[in-house]
Coordinates of N, CA and C in Angstrom, one line a residue:
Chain A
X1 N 34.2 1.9 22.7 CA 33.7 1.8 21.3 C 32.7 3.0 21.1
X2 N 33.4 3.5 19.9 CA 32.3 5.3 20.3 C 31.3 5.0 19.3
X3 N 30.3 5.4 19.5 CA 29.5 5.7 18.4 C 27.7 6.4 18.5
X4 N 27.1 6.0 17.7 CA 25.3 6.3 18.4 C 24.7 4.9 18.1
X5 N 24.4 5.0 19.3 CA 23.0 3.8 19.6 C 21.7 4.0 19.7
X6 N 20.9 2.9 19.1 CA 19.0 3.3 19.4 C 18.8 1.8 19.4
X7 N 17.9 2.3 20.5 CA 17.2 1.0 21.4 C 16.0 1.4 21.7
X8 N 14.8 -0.2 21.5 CA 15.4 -1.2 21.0 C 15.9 -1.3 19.3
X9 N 15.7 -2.5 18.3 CA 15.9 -2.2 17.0 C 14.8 -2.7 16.8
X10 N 13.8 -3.6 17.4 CA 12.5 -3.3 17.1 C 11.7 -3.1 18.2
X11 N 10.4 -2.5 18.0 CA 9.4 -1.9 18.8 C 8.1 -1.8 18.8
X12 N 6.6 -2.4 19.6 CA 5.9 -3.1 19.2 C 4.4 -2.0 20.0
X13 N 4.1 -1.6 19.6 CA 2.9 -0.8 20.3 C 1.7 -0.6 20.0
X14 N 0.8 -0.8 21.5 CA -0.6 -1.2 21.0 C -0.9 0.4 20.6
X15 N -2.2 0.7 19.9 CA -2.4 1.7 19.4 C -3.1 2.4 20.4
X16 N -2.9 3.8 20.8 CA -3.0 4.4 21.5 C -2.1 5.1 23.0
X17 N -1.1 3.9 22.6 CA -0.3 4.0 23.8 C 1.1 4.7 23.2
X18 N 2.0 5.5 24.7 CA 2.8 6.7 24.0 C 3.9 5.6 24.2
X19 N 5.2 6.0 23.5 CA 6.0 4.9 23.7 C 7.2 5.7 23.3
X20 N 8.7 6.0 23.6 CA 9.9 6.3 23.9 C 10.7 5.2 23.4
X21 N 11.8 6.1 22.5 CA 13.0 5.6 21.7 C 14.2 6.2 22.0
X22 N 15.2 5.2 22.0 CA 16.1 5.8 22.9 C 17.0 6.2 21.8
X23 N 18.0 7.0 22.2 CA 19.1 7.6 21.0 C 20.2 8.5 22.0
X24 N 21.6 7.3 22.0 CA 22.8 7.8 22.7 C 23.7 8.1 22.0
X25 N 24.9 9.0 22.1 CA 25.8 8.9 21.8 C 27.3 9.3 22.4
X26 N 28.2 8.8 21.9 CA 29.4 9.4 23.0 C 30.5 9.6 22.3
X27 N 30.0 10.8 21.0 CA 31.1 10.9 20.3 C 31.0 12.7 20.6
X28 N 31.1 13.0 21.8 CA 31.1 14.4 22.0 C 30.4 15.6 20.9
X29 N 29.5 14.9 20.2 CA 28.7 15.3 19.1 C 27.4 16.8 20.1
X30 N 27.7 17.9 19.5 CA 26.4 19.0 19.8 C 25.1 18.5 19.3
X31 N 25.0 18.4 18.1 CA 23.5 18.4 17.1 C 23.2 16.9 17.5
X32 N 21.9 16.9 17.5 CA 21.4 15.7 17.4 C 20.1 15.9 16.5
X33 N 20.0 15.1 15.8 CA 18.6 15.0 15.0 C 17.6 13.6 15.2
X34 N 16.1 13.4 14.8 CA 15.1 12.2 14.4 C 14.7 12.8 13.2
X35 N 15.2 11.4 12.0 CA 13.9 11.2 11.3 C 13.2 10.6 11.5
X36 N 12.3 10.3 9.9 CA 11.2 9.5 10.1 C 11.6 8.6 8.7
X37 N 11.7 7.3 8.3 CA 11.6 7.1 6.8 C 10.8 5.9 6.5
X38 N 9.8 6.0 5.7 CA 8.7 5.0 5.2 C 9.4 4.5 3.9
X39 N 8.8 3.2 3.3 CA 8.9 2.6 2.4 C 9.0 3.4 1.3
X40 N 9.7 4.1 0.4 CA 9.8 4.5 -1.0 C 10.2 6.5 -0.6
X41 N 10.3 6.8 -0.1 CA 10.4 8.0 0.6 C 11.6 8.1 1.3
X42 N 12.1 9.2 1.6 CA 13.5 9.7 1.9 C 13.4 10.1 3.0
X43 N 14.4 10.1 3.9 CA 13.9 10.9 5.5 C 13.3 12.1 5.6
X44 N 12.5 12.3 6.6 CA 11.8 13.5 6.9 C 12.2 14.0 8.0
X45 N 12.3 14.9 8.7 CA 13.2 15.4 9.9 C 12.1 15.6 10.8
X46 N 12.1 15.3 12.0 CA 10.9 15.3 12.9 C 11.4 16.5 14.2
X47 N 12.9 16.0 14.2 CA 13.0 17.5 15.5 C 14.4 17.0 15.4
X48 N 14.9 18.3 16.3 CA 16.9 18.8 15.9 C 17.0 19.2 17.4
X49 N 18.4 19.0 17.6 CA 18.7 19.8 18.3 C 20.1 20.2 18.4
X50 N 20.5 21.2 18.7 CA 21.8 21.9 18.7 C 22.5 21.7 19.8
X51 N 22.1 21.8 21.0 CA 22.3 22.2 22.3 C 21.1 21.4 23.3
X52 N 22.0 21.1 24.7 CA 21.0 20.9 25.5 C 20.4 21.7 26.3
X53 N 19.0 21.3 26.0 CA 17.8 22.1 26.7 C 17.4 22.8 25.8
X54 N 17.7 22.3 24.0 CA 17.0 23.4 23.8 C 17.0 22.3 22.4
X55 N 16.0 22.8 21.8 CA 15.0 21.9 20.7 C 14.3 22.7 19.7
X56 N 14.1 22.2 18.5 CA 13.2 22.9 17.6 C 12.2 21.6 16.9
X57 N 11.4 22.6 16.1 CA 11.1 21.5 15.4 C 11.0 21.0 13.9
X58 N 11.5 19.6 13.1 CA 11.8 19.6 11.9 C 10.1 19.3 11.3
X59 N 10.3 19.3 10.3 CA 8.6 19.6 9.2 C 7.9 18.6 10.2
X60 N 7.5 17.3 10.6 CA 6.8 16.3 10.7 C 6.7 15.9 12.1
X61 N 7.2 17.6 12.8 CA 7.0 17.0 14.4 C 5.5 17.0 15.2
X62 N 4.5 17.1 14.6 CA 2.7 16.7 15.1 C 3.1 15.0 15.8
X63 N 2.4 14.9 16.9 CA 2.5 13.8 17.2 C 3.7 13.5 17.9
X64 N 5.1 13.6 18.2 CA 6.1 13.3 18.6 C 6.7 14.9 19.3
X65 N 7.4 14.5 20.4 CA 8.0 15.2 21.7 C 9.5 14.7 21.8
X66 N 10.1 15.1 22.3 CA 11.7 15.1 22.3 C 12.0 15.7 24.0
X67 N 13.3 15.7 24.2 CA 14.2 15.8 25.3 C 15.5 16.1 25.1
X68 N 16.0 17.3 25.7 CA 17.7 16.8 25.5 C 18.5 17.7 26.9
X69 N 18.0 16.6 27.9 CA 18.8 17.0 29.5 C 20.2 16.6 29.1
X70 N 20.2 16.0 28.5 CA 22.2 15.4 28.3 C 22.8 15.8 26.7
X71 N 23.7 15.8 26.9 CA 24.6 16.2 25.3 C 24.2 15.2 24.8
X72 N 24.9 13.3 25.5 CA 24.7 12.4 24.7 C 23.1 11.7 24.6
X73 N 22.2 12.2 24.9 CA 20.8 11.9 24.7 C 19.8 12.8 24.6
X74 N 19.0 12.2 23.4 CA 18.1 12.6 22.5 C 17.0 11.9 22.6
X75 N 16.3 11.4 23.7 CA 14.9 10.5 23.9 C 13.7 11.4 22.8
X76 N 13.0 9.9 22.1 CA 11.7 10.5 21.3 C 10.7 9.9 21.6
X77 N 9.6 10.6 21.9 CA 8.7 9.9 22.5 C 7.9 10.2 21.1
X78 N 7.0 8.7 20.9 CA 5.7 8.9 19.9 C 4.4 8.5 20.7
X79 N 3.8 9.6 20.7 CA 2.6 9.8 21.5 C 1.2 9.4 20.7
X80 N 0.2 9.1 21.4 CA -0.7 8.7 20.9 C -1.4 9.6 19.5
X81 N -1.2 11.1 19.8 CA -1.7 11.8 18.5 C -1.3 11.8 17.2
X82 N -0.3 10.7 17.6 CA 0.7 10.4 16.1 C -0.3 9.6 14.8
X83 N -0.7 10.0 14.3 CA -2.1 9.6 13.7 C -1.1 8.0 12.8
X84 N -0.4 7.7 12.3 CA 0.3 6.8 12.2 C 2.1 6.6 12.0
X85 N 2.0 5.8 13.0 CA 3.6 5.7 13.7 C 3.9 5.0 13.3
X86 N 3.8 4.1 12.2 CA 4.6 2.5 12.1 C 5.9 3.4 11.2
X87 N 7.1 3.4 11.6 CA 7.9 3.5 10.4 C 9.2 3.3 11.1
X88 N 10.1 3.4 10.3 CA 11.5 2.9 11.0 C 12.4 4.2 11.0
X89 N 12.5 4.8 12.3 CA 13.3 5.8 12.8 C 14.7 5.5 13.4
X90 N 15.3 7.0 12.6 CA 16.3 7.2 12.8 C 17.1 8.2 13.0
X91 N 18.3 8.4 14.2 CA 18.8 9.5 15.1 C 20.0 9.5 14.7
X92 N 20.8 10.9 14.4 CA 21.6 11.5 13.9 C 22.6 12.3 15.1
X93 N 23.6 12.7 14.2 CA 24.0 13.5 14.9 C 25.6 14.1 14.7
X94 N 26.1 15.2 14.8 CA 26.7 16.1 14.0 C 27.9 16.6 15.3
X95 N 29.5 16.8 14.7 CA 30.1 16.9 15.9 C 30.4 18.3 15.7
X96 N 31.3 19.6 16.6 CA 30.6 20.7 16.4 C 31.3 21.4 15.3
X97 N 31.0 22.3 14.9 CA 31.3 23.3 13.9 C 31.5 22.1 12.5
X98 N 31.0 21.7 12.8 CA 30.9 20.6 11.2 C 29.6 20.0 10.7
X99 N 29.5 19.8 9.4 CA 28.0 20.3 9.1 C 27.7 18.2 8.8
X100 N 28.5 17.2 8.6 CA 28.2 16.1 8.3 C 27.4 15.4 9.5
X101 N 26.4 14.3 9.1 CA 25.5 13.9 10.3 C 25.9 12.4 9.9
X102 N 25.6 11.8 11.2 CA 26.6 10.6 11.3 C 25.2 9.7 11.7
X103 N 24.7 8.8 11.2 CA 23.2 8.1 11.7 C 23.4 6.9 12.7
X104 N 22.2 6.5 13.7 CA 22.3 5.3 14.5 C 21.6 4.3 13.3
X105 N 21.6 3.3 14.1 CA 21.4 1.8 13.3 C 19.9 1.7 13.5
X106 N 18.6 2.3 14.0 CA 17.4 2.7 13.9 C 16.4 1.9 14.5
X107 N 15.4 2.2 14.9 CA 14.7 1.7 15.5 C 13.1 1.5 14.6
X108 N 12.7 0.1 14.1 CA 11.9 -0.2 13.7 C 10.4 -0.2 14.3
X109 N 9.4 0.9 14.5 CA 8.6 0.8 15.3 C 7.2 0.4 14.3
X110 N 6.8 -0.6 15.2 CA 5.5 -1.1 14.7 C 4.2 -1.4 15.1
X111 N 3.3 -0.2 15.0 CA 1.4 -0.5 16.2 C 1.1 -1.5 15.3
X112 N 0.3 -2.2 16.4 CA -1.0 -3.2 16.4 C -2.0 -2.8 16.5
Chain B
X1 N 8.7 25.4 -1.3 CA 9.4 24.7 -0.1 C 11.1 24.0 -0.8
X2 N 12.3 23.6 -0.1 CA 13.0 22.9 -0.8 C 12.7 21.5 -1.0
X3 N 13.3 21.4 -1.9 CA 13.3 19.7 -2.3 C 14.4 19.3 -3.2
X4 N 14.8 17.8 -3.1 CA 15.4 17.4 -3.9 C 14.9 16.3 -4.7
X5 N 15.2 15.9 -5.5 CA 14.4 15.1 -7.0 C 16.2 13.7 -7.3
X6 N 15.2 12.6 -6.9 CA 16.6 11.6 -7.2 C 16.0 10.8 -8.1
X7 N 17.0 10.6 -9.3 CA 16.6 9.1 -10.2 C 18.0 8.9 -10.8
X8 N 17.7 7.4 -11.1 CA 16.3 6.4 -11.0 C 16.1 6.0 -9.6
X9 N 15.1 5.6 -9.7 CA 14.5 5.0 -8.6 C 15.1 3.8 -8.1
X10 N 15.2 2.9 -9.0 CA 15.8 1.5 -9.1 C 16.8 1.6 -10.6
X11 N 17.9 0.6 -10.1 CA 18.9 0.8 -11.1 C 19.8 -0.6 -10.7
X12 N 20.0 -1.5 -11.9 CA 20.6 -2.7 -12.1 C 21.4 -2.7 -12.9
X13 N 22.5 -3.4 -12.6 CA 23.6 -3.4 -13.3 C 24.7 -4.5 -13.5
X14 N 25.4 -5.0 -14.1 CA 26.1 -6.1 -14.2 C 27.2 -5.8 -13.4
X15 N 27.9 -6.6 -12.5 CA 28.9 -6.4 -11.7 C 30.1 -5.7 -12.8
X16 N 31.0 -4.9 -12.1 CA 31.8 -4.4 -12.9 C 31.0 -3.0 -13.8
X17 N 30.0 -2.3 -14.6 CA 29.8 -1.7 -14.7 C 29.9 -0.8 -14.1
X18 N 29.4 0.5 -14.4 CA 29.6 1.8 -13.8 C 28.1 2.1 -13.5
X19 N 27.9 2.7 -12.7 CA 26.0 3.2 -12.0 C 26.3 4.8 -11.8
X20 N 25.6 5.6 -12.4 CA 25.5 6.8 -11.8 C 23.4 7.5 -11.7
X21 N 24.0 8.2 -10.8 CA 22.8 8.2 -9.4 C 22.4 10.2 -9.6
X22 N 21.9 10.6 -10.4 CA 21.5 11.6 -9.9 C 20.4 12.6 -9.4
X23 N 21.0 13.6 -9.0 CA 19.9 14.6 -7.8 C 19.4 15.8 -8.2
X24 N 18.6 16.4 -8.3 CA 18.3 18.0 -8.3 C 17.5 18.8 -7.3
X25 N 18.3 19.5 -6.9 CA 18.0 20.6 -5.9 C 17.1 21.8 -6.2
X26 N 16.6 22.7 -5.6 CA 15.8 23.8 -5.7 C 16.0 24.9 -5.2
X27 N 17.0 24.7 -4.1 CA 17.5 25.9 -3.4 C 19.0 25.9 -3.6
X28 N 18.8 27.0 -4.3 CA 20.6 27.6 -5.1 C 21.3 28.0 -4.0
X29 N 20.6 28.4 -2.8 CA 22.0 28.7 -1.7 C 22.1 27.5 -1.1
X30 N 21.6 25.8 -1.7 CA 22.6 24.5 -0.6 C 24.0 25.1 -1.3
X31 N 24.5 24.4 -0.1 CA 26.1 24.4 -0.3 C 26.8 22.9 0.4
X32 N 25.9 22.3 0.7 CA 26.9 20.8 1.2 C 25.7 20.4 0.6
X33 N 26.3 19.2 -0.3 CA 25.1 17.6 -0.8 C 26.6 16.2 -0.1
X34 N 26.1 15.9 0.9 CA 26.4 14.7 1.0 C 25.7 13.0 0.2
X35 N 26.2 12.3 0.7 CA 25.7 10.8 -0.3 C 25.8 10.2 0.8
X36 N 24.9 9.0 1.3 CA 24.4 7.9 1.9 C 24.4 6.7 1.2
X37 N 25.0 5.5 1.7 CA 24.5 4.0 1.5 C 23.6 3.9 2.4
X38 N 22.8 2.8 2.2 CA 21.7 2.4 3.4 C 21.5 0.6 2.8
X39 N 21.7 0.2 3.6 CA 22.0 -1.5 3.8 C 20.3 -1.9 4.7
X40 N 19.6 -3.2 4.0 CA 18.8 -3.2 4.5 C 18.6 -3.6 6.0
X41 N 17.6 -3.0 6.4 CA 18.0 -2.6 8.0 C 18.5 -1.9 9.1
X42 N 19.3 -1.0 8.0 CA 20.4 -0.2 8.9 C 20.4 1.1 8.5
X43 N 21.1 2.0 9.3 CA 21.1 3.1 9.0 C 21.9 3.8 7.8
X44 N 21.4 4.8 8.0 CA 22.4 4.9 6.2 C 24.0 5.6 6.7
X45 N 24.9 5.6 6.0 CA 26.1 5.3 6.1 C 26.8 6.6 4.9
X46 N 27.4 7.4 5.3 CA 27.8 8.4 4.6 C 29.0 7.9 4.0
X47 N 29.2 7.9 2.3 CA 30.2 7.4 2.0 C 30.6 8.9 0.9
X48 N 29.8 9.8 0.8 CA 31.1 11.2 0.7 C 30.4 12.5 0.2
X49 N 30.7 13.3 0.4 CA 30.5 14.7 0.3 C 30.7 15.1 -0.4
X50 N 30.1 16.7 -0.9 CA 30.9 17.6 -1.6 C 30.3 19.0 -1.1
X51 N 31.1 19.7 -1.3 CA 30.5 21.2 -0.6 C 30.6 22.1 -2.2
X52 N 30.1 23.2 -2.0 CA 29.9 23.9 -3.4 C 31.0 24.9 -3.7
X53 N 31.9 25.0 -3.4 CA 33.3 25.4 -3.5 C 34.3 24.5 -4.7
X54 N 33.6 23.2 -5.0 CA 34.1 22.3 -5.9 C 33.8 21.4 -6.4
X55 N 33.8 21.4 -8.1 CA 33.2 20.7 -8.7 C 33.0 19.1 -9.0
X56 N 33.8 18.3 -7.8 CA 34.2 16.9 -8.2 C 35.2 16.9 -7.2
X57 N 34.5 15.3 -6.6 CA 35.3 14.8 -5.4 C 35.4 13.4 -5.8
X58 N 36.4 13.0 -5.6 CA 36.5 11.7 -5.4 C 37.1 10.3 -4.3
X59 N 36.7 9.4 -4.2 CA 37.1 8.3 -3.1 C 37.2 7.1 -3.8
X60 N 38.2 6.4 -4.3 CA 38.5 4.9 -4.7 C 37.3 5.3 -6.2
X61 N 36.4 3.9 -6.1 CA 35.4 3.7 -6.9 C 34.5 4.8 -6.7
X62 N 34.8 5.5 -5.9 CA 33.1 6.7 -5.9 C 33.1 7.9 -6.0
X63 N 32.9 8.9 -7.0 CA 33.2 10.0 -7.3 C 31.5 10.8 -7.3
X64 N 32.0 11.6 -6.6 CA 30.6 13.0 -7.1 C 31.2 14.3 -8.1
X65 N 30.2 14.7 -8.4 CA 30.2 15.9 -9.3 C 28.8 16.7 -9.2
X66 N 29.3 18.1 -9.3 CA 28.3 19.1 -8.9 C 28.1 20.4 -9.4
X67 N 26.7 20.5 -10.6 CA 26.7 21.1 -11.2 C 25.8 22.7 -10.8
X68 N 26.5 23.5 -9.7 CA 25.5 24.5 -9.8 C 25.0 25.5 -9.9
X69 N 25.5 25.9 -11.6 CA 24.3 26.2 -12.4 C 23.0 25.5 -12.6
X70 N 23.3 24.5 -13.3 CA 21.9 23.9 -13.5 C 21.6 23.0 -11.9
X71 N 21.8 23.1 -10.8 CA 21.8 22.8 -9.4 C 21.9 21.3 -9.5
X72 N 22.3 20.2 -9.9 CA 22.5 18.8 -9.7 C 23.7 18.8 -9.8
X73 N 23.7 17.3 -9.1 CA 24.9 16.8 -8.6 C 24.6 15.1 -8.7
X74 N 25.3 14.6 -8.9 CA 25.4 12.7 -9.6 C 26.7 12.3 -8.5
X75 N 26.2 11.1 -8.4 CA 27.1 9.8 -7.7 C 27.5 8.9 -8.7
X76 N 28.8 9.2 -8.7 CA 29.4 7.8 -10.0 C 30.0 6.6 -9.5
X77 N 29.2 5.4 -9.4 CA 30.5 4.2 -8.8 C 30.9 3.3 -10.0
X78 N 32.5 3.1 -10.2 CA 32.9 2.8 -11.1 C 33.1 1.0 -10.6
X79 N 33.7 0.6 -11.8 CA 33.8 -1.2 -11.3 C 32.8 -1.6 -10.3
X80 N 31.7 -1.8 -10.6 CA 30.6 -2.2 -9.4 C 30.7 -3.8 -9.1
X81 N 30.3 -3.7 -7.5 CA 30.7 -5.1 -6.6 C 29.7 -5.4 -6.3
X82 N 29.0 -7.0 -5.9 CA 27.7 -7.5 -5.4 C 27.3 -6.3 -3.8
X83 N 28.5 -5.8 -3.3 CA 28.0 -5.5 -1.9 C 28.1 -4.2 -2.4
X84 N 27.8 -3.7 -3.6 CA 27.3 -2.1 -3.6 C 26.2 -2.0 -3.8
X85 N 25.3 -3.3 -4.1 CA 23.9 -3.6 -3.9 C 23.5 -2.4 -2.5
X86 N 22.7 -1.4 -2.9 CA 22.0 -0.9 -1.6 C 21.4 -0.1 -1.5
X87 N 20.7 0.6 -1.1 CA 19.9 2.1 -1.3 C 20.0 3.1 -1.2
X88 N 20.6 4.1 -1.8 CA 21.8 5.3 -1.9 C 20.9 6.7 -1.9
X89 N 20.8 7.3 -0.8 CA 20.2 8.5 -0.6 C 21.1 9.9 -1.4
X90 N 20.4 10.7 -1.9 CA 20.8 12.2 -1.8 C 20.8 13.1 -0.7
X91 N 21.5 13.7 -0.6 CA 20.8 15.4 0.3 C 21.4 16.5 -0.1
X92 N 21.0 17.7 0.6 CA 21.6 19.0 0.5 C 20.6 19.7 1.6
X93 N 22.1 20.7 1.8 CA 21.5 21.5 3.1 C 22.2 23.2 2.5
X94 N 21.7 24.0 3.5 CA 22.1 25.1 3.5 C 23.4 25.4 4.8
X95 N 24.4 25.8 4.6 CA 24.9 26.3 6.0 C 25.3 27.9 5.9
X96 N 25.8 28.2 7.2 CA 26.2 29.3 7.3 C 25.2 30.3 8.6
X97 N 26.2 31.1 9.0 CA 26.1 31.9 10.2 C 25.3 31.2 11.6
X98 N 25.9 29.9 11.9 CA 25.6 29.0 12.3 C 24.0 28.4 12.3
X99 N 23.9 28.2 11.2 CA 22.5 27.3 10.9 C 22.7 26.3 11.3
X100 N 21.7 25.4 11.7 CA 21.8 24.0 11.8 C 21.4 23.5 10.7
X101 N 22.5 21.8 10.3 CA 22.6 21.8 9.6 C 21.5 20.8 8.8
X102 N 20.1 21.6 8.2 CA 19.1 20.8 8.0 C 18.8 19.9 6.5
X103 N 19.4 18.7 6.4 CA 19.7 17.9 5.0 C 17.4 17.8 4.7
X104 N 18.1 18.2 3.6 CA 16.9 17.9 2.7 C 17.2 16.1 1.6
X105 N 16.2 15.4 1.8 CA 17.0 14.1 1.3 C 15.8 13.9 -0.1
X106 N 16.5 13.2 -1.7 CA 16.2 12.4 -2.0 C 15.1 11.2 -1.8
X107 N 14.8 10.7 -2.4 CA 13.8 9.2 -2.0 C 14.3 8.3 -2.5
X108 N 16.0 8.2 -2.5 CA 16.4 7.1 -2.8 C 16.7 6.1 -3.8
X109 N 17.9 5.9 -4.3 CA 17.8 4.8 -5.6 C 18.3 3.6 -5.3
X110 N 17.6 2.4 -5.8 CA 17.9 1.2 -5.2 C 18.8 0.5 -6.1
X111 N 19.9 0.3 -5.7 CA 20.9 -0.4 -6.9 C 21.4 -1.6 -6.7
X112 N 21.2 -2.5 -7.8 CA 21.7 -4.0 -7.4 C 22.9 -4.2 -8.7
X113 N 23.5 -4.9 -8.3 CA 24.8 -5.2 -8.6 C 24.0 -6.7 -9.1
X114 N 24.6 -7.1 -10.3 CA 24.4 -8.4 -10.6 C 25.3 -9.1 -11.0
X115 N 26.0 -10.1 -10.5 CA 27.3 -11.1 -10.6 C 27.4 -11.7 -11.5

């Protein structure tokens, strides 16, 4: 069953503490992307990637770090400098020479 | 900076009518605007494209068109159904000489279908 997954679909963190979002996929897809999307507002792109081992950053990456040792994973970590994390993220991702992004089902993260 | 501009915001309609959804861009070199559903909870769900080589695409009930000269582009869904109820993003991106492909989105119009 191919597709992209993120786990968990919700996520619960005391404030201060750094916390990792998972984002797989196994549709032999290059690009991977995270956004970010809040209530009334459209996604914001937090970090991309093309290739493994290698990363950029999209407008809203302060606060959040990334990884990509594997094709099929895109781990995002939101770190304590993230001045406010509550929002419901979501991981993309693009198969090659083709420009359409295909989204996971997202991960709802929410501090205390 | 780029941006895109979506309205309405919210949009209601009697089942069976027609809803159209549109966008405006700022950067005259996008060349792909794709369209998203987003179902509450879930991720959003690409239900069709158009690249700028052509002025109108269509799939069943859901047609785009894309004007750019004046840089917008509209989502038409025709005969509207309770489960087209949902929150329907814009984007556009630039491609070429292998850019990545970075979607600039909309803030979304919320459409309910009324039975």
């Amino acid at each position: 069953d191919g597709g992209i997954t993120q786990s968990p679909k919700y996520l619960f963190r005391k404030e201060g503490q750094n916390v990792t979002l998972s984002c797989e996929q196994n549709l032999n897809h290059d690009a991977m992307y995270w956004y970010r999307q809040d209530p009334g507002q459209g996604l914001r792109l937090i970090y991309y990637s093309q290739i493994v081992n290698d990363f950029q950053k999209g407008d809203i990456a302060e606060g959040y770090s990334v990884s990509r040792e594997k094709k099929e994973s895109f781990p995002l970590t939101v770190t304590s400098a993230q001045k406010n994390p509550t929002a419901f993220y979501l991981c993309a991702s693009s198969p090659p020479g083709i420009d359409t992004q295909y989204f996971g089902p997202g991960t709802r993260l929410t501090v205390l | 900076g780029e941006n895109v501009e979506q309205h309405p915001s919210t949009l209601s309609v009697q089942e069976g009518d027609s809803a159209v959804i549109k966008c405006t861009y700022s950067d005259s070199a996008s060349n792909y605007f794709p369209w998203y559903k987003q179902e509450l909870g879930k991720g959003p769900q690409l239900i069709i494209d158009i690249r700028s080589n052509v002025g109108e695409k269509k799939d069943q009930r859901i047609a785009v068109t894309l004007n750019k000269t004046a840089k917008h582009f509209s989502l038409h869904i025709t005969e509207t159904q309770p489960e087209d109820s949902a929150v329907y993003f814009c984007a556009a991106s630039r491609l070429g000489g292998g850019a990545t492909n970075k979607l600039i989105f909309g803030t979304g119009t919320l459409l309910a279908v009324q039975p």
